[in-house]
PDB file of C-alpha atoms in Angstrom:
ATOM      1  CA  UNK A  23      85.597 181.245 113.905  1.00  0.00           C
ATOM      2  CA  UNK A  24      88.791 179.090 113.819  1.00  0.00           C
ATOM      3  CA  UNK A  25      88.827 179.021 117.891  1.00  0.00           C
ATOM      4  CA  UNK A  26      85.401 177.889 117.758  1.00  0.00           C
ATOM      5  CA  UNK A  27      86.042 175.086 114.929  1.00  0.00           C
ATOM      6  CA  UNK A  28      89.532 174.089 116.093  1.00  0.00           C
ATOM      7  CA  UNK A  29      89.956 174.906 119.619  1.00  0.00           C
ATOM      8  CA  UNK A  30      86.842 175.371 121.680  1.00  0.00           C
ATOM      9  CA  UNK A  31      85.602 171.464 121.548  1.00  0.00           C
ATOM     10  CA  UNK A  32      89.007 170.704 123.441  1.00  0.00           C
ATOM     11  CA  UNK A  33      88.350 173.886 125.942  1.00  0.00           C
ATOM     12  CA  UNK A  34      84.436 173.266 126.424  1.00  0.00           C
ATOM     13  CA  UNK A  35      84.448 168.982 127.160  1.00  0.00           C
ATOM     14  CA  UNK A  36      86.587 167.237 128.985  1.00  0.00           C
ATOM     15  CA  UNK A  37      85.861 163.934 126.871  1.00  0.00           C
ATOM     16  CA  UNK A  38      87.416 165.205 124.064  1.00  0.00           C
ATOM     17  CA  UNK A  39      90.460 166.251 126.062  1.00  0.00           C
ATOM     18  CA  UNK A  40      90.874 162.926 126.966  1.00  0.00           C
ATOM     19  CA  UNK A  41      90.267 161.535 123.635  1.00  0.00           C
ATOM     20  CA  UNK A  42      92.891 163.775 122.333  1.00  0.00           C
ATOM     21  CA  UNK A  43      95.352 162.774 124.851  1.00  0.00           C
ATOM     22  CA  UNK A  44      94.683 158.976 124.280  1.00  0.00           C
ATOM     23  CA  UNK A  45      94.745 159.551 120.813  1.00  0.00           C
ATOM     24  CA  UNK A  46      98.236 161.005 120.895  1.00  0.00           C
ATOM     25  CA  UNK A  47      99.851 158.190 123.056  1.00  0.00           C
ATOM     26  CA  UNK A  48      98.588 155.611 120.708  1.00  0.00           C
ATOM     27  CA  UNK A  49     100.028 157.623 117.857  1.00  0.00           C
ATOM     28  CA  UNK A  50     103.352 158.675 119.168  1.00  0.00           C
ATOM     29  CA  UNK A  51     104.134 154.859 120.224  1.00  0.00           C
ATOM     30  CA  UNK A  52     102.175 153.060 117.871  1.00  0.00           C
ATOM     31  CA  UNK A  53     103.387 154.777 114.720  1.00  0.00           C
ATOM     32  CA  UNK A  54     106.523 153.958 114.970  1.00  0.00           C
ATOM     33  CA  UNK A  55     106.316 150.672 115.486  1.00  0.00           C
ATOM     34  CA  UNK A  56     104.278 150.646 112.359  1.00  0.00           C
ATOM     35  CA  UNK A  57     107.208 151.560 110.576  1.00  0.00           C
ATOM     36  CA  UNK A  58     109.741 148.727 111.563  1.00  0.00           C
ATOM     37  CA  UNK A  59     106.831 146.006 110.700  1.00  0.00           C
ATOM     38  CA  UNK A  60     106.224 147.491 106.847  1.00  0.00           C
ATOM     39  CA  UNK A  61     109.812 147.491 106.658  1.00  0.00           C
ATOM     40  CA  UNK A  62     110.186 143.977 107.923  1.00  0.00           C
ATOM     41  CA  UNK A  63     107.485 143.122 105.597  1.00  0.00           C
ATOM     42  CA  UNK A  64     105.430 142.061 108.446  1.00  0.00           C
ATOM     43  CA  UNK A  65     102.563 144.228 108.036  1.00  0.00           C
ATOM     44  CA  UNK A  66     100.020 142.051 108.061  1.00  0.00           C
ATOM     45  CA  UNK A  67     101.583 140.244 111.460  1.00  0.00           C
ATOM     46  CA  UNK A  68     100.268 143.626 113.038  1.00  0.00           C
ATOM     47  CA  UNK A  69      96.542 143.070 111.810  1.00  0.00           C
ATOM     48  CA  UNK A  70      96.402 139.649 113.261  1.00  0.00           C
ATOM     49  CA  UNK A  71      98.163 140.341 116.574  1.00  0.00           C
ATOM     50  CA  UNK A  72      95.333 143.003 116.762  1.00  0.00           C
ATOM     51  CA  UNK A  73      92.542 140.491 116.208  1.00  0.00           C
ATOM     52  CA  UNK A  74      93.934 137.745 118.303  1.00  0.00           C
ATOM     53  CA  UNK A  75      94.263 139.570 121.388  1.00  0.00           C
ATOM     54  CA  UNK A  76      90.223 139.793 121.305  1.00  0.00           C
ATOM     55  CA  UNK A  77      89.361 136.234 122.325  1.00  0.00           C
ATOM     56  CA  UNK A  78      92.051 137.089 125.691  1.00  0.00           C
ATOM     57  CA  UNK A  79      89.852 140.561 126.120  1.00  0.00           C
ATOM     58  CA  UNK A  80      86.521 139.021 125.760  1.00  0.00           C
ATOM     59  CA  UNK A  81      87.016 136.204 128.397  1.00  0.00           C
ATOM     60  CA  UNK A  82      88.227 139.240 130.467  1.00  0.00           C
ATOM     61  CA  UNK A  83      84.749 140.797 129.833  1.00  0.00           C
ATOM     62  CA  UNK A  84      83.154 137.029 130.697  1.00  0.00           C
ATOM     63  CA  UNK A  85      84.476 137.165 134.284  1.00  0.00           C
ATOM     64  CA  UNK A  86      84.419 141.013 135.049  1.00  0.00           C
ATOM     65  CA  UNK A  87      82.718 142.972 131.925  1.00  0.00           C
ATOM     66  CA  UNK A  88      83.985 146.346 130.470  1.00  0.00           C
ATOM     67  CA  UNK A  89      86.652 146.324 133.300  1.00  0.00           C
ATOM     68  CA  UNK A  90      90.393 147.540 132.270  1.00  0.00           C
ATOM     69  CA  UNK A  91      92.184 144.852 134.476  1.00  0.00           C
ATOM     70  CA  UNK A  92      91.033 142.273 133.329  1.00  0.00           C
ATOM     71  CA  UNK A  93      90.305 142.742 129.482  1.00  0.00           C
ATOM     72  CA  UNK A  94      93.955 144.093 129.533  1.00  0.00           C
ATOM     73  CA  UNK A  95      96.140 141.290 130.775  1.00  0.00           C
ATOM     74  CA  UNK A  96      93.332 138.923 128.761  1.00  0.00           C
ATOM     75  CA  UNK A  97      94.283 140.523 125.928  1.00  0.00           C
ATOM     76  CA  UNK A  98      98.448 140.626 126.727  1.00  0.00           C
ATOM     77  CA  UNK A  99      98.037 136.687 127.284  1.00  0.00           C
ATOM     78  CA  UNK A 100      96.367 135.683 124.469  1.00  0.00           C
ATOM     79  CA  UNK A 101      98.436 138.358 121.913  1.00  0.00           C
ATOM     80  CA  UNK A 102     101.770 136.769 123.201  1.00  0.00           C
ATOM     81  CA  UNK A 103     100.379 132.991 122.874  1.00  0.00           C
ATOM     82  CA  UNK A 104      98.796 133.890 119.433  1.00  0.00           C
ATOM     83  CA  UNK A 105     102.378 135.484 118.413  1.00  0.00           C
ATOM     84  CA  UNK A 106     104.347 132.903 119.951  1.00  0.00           C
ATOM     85  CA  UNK A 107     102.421 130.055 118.156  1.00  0.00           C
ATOM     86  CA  UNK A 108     102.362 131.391 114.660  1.00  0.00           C
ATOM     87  CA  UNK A 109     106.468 131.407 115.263  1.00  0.00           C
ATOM     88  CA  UNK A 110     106.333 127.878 116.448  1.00  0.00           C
ATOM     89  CA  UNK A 111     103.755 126.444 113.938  1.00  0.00           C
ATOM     90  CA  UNK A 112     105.734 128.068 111.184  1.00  0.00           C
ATOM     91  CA  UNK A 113     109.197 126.936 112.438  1.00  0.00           C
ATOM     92  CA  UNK A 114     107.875 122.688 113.029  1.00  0.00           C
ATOM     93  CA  UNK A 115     105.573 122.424 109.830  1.00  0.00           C
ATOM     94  CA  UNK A 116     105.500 123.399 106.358  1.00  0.00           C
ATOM     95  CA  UNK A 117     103.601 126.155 107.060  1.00  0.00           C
ATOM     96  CA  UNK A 118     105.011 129.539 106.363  1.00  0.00           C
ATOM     97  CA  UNK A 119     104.536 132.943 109.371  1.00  0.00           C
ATOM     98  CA  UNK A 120     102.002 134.651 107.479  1.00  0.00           C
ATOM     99  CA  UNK A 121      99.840 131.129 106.817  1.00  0.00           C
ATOM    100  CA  UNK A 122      99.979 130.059 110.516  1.00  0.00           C
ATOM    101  CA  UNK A 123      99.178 134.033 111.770  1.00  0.00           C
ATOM    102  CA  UNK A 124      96.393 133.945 109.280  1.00  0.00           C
ATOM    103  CA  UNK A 125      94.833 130.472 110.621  1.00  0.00           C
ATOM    104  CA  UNK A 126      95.397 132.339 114.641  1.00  0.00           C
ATOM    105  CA  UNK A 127      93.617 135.315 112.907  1.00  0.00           C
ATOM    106  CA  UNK A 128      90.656 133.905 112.086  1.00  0.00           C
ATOM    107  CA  UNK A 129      90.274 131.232 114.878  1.00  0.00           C
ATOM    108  CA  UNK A 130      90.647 134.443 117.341  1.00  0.00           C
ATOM    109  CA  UNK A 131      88.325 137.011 115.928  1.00  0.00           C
ATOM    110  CA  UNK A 132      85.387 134.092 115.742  1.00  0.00           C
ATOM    111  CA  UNK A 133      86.292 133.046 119.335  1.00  0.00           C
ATOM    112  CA  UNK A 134      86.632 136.605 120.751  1.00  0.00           C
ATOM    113  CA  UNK A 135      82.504 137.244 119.140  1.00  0.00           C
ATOM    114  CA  UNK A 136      81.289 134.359 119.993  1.00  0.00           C
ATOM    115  CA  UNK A 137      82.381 134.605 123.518  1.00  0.00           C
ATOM    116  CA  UNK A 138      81.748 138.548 124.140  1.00  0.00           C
ATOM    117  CA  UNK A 139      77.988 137.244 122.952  1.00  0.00           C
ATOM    118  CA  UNK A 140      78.022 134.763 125.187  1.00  0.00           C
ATOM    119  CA  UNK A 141      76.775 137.298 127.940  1.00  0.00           C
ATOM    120  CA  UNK A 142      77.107 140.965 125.715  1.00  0.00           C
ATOM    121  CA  UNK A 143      74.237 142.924 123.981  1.00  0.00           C
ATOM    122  CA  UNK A 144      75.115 144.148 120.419  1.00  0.00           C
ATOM    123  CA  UNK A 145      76.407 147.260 122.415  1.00  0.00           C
ATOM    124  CA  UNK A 146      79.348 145.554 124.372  1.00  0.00           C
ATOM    125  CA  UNK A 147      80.234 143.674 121.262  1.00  0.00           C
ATOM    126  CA  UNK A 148      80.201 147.217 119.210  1.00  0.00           C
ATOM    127  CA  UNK A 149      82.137 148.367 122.514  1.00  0.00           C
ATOM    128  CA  UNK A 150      85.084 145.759 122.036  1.00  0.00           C
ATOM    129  CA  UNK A 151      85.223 145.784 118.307  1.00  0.00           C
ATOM    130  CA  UNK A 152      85.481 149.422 117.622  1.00  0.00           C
ATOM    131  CA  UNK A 153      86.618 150.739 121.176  1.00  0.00           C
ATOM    132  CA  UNK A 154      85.296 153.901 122.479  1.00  0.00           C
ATOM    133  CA  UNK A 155      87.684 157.174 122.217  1.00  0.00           C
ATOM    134  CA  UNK A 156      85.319 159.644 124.209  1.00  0.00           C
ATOM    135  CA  UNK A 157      84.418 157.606 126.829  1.00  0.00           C
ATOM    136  CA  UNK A 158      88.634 157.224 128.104  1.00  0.00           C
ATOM    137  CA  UNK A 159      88.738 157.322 132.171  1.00  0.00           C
ATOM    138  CA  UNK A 160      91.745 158.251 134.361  1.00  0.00           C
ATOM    139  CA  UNK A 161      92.452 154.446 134.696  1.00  0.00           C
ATOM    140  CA  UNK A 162      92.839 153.970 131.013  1.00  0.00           C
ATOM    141  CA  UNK A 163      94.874 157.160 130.200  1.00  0.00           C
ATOM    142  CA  UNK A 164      97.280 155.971 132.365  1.00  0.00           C
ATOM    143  CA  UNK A 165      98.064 152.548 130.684  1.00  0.00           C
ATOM    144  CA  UNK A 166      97.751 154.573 127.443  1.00  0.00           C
ATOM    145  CA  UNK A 167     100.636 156.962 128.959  1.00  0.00           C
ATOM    146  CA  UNK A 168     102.211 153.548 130.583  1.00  0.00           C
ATOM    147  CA  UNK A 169     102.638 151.396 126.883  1.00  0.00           C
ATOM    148  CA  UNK A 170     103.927 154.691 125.412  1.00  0.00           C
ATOM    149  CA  UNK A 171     106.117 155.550 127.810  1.00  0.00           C
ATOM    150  CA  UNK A 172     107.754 151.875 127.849  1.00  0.00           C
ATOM    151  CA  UNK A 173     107.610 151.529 123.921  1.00  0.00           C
ATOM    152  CA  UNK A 174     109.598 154.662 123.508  1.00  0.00           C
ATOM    153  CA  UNK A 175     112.133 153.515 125.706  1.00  0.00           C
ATOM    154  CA  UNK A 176     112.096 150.359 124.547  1.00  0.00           C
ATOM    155  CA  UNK A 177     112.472 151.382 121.029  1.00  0.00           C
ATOM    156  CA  UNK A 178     115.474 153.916 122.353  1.00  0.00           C
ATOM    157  CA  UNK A 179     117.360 151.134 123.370  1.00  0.00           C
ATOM    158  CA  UNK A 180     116.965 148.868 121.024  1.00  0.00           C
ATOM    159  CA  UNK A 181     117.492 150.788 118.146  1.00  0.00           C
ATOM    160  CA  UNK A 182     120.366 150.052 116.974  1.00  0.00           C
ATOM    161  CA  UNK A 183     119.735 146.070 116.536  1.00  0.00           C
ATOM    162  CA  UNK A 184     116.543 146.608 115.417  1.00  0.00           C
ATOM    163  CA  UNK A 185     117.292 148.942 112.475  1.00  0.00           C
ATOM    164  CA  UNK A 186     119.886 146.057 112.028  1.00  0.00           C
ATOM    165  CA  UNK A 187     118.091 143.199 112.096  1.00  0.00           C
ATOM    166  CA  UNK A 188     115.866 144.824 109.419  1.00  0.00           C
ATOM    167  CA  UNK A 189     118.377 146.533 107.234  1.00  0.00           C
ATOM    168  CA  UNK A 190     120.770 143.105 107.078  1.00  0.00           C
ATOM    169  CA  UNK A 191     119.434 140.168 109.842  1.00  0.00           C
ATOM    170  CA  UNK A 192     122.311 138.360 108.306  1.00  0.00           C
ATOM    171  CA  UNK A 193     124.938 140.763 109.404  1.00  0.00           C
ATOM    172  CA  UNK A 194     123.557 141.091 113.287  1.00  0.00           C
ATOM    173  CA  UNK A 195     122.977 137.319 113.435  1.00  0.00           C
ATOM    174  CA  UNK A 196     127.194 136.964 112.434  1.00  0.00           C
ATOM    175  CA  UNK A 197     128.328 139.686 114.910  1.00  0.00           C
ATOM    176  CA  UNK A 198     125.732 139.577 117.373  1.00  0.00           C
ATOM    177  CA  UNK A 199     123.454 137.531 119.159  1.00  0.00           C
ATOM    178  CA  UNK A 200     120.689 139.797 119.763  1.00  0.00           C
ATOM    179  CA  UNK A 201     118.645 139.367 116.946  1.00  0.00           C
ATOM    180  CA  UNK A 202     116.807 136.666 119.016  1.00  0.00           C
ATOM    181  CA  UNK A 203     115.804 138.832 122.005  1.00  0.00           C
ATOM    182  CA  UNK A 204     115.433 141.936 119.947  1.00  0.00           C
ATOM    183  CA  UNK A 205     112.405 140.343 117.786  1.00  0.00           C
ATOM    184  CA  UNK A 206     110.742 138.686 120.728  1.00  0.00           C
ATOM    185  CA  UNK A 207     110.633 142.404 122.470  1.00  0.00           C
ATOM    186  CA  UNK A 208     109.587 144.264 119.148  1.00  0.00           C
ATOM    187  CA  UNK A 209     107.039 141.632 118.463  1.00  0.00           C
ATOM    188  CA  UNK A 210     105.998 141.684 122.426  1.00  0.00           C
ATOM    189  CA  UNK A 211     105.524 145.680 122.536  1.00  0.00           C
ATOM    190  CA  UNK A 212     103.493 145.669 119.317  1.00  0.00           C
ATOM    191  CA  UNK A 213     101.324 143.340 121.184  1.00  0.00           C
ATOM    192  CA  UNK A 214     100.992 145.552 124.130  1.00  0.00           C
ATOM    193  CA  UNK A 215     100.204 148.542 121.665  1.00  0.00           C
ATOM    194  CA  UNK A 216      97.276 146.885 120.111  1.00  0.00           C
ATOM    195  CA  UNK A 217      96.341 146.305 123.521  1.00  0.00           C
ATOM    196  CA  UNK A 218      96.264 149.760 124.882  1.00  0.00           C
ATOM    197  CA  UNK A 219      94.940 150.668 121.173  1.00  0.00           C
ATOM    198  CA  UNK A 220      92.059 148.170 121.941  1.00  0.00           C
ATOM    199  CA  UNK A 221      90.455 150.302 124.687  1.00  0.00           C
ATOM    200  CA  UNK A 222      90.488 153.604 122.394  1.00  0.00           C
ATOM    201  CA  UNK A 223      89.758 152.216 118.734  1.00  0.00           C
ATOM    202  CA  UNK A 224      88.725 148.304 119.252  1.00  0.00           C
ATOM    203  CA  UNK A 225      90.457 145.443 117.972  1.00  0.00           C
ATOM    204  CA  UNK A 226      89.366 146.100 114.099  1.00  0.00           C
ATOM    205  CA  UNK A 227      90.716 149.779 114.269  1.00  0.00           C
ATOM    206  CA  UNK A 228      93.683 149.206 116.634  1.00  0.00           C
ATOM    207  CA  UNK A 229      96.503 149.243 114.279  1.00  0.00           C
ATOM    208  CA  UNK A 230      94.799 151.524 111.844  1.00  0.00           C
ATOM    209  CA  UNK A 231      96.657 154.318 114.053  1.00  0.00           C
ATOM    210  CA  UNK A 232      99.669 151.942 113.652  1.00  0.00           C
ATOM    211  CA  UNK A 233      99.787 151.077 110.051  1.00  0.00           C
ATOM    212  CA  UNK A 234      98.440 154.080 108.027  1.00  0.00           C
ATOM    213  CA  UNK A 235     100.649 156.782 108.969  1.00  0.00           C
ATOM    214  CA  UNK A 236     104.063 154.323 109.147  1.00  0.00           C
ATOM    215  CA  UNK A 237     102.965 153.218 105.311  1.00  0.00           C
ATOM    216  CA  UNK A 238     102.187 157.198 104.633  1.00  0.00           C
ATOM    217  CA  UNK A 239     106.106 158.062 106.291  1.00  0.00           C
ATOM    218  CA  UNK A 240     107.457 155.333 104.308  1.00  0.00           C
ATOM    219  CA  UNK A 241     106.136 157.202 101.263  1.00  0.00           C
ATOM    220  CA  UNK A 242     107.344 160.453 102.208  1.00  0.00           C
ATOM    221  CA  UNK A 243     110.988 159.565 103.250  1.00  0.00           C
ATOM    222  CA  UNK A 244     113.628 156.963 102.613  1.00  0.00           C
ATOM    223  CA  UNK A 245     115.436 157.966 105.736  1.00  0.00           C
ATOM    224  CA  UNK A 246     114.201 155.105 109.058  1.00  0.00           C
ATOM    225  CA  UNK A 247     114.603 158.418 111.571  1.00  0.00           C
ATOM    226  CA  UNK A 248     112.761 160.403 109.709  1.00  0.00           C
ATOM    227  CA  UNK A 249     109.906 157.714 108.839  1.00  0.00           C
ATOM    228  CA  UNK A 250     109.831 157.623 112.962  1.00  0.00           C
ATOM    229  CA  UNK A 251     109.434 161.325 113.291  1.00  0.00           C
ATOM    230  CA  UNK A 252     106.522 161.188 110.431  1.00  0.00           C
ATOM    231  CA  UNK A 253     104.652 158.785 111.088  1.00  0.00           C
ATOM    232  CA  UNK A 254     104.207 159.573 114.980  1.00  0.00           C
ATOM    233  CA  UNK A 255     103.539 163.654 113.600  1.00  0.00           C
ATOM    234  CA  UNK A 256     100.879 161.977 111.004  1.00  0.00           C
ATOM    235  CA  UNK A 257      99.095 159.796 113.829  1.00  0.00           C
ATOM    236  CA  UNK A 258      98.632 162.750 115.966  1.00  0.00           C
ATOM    237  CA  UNK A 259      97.624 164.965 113.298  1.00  0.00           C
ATOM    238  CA  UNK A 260      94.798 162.015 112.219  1.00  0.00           C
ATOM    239  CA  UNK A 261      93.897 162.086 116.220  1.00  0.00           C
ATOM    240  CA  UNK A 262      93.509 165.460 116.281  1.00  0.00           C
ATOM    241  CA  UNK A 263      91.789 165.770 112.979  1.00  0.00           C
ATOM    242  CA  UNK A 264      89.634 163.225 113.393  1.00  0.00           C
ATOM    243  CA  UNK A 265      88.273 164.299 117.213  1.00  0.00           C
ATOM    244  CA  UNK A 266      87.055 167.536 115.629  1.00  0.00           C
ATOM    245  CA  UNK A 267      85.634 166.530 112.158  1.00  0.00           C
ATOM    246  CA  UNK A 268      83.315 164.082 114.498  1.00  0.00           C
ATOM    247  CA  UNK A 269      82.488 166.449 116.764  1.00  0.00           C
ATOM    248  CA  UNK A 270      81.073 168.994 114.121  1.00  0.00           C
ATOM    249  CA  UNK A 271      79.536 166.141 111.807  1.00  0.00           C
ATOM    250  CA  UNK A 272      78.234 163.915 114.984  1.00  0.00           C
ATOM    251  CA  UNK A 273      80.018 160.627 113.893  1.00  0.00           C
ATOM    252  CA  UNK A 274      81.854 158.028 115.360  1.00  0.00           C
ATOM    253  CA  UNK A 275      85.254 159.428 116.055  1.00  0.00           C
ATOM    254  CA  UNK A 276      86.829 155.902 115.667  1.00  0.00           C
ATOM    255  CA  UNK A 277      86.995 155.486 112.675  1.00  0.00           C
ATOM    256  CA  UNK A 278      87.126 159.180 111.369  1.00  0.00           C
ATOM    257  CA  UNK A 279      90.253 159.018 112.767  1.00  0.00           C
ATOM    258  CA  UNK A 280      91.502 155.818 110.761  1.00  0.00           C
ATOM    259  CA  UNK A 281      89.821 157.658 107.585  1.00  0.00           C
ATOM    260  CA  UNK A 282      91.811 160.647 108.106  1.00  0.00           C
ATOM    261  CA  UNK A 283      95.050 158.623 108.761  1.00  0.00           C
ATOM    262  CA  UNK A 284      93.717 156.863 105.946  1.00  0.00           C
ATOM    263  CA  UNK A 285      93.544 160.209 103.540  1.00  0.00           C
ATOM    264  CA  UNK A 286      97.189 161.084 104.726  1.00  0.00           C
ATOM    265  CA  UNK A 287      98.153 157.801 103.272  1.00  0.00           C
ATOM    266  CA  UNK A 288      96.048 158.092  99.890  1.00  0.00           C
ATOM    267  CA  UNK A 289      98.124 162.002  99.272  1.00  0.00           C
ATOM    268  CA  UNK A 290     101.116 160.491 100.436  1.00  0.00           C
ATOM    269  CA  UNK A 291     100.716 157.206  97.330  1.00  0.00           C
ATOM    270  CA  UNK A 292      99.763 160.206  95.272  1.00  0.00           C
ATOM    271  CA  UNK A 293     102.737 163.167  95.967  1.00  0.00           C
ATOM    272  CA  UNK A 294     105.149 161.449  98.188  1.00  0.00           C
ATOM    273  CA  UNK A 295     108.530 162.032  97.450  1.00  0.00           C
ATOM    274  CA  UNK A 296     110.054 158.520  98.130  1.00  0.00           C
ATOM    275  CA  UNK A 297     107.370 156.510  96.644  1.00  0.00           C
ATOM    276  CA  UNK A 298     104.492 157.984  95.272  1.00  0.00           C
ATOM    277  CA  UNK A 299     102.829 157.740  92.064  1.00  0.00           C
ATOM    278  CA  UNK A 300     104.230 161.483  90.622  1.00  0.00           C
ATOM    279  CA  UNK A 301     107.515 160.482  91.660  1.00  0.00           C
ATOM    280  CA  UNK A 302     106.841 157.429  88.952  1.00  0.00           C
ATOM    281  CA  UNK A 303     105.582 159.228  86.552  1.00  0.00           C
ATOM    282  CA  UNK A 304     108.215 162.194  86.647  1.00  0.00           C
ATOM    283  CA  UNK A 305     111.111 161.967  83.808  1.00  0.00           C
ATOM    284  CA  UNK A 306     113.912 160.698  85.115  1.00  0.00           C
ATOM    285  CA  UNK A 307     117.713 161.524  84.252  1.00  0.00           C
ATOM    286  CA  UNK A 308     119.841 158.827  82.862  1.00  0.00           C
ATOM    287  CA  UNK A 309     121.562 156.534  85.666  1.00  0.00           C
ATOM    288  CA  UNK A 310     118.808 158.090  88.515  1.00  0.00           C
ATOM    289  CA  UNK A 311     117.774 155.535  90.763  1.00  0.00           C
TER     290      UNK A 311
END
């Protein structure tokens, strides 16, 4: 009964296979990640990198429609000029980051729509808005595999600086000058994350595999390695979880998988040890932090 329920979908259809493997490289890079940007306190930067690399995707669709190629480096393009402009805007006028990301935000998610309708049915714009697990090809499991593979190295060997620059930015910017090229290469493989992300989940559900299970880790543990390790074991788990429950109850598999990342986060506000509600309400001893 429990190779049937658990196993046998994987066994039986290759789709799902793929969908599980996709699932698992956008977890075990994408995670991760999550968990620098809620400790840099630029969670919301990852919601509106994932929204403004739609208008780059959907002139990609224009010219060549549902093709990888193109949608991909449309998306890379506009993500980078969407991140790089927030930075400038906020750095020349009294705007702060999160105002000028929120005024790229919107301006790309109407442009992306109103150009995928420019030629799309309700179906391709359903396609690039919430992505399409089980329907992964050979071509896109590779650049799935591809951004994972280079965002764990990347990550490898920058982690030092980057656990730096968001511990004490002050201290790396007065011993080191690597803060600069250290945020542009974070902030340029969270870009090509939502990207890959994009083909699997869409651009609304993209970072839902990124945020959930890094905000979840950050609940559990106080410790940045360990957050790593959690919140890439969480993603997969949601992947996983999520595959089957929509197999068996015939729903999109999308977004049951950001609904069970989604639960993982609700227990974790509820019971985790580093953070979570019980943990507030528990008597404390005198001089605990």
């Amino acid at each position: 009964m429990l190779h049937e329920t658990l196993i046998s979908p994987f066994v039986e259809f290759e789709f799902m296979r793929r969908a599980l493997v996709g699932s698992i490289a956008l977890a075990l890079a994408g995670s991760p990640l999550g968990v620098f940007l809620i400790l840099r306190r630029m969670s919301l930067t990852g919601d509106a990198m994932a929204h403004a690399i739609l208008p780059g995707a959907a002139i990609g669709y224009l010219f060549a429609g549902l093709s990888l190629g193109p949608m991909t480096i449309g998306g890379l393009i506009a993500g980078l000029i969407v991140a790089v402009g927030s930075g400038v805007v906020a750095r020349t006028t009294i705007l702060r980051e999160d105002a000028s990301l929120a005024a790229f935000y919107l301006i790309s998610l109407a442009l992306g729509v109103t150009v995928v309708s420019l030629r799309g049915s309700n179906i391709d714009l359903l396609h690039v808005l919430f992505g399409s697990v089980l329907a992964l090809d050979d071509a896109t499991l590779i650049l799935l595999a591809s951004i994972a593979s280079v965002t764990l190295a990347g990550v490898a060997l920058l982690y030092r600086p980057l656990v730096m620059e968001t511990v004490d930015p002050g201290f790396l910017a007065s011993v080191s000058r690597a803060g600069g090229p250290t945020q542009i290469i974070f902030l340029a493989l969270v870009v090509l994350n939502l990207v890959g992300g994009f083909h699997a989940l869409g651009t609304l559900l993209a970072v839902g595999i990124m945020m959930l299970p890094a905000a979840s880790a950050r609940l559990i543990s106080q410790d940045i390695t360990a957050m790593l390790a959690i919140s890439a074991a969480q993603g997969m788990l949601a992947g996983y979880a999520g595959l089957i429950i929509s197999f068996h109850a015939s729903l999109p598999s999308g977004p049951l998988i950001i609904l069970v990342a989604g639960l993982f986060y609700l227990l974790a506000l509820v019971f985790g040890p580093a953070g979570g509600l019980m943990r507030r309400l528990k008597p404390r001893r005198h001089l605990e932090a």
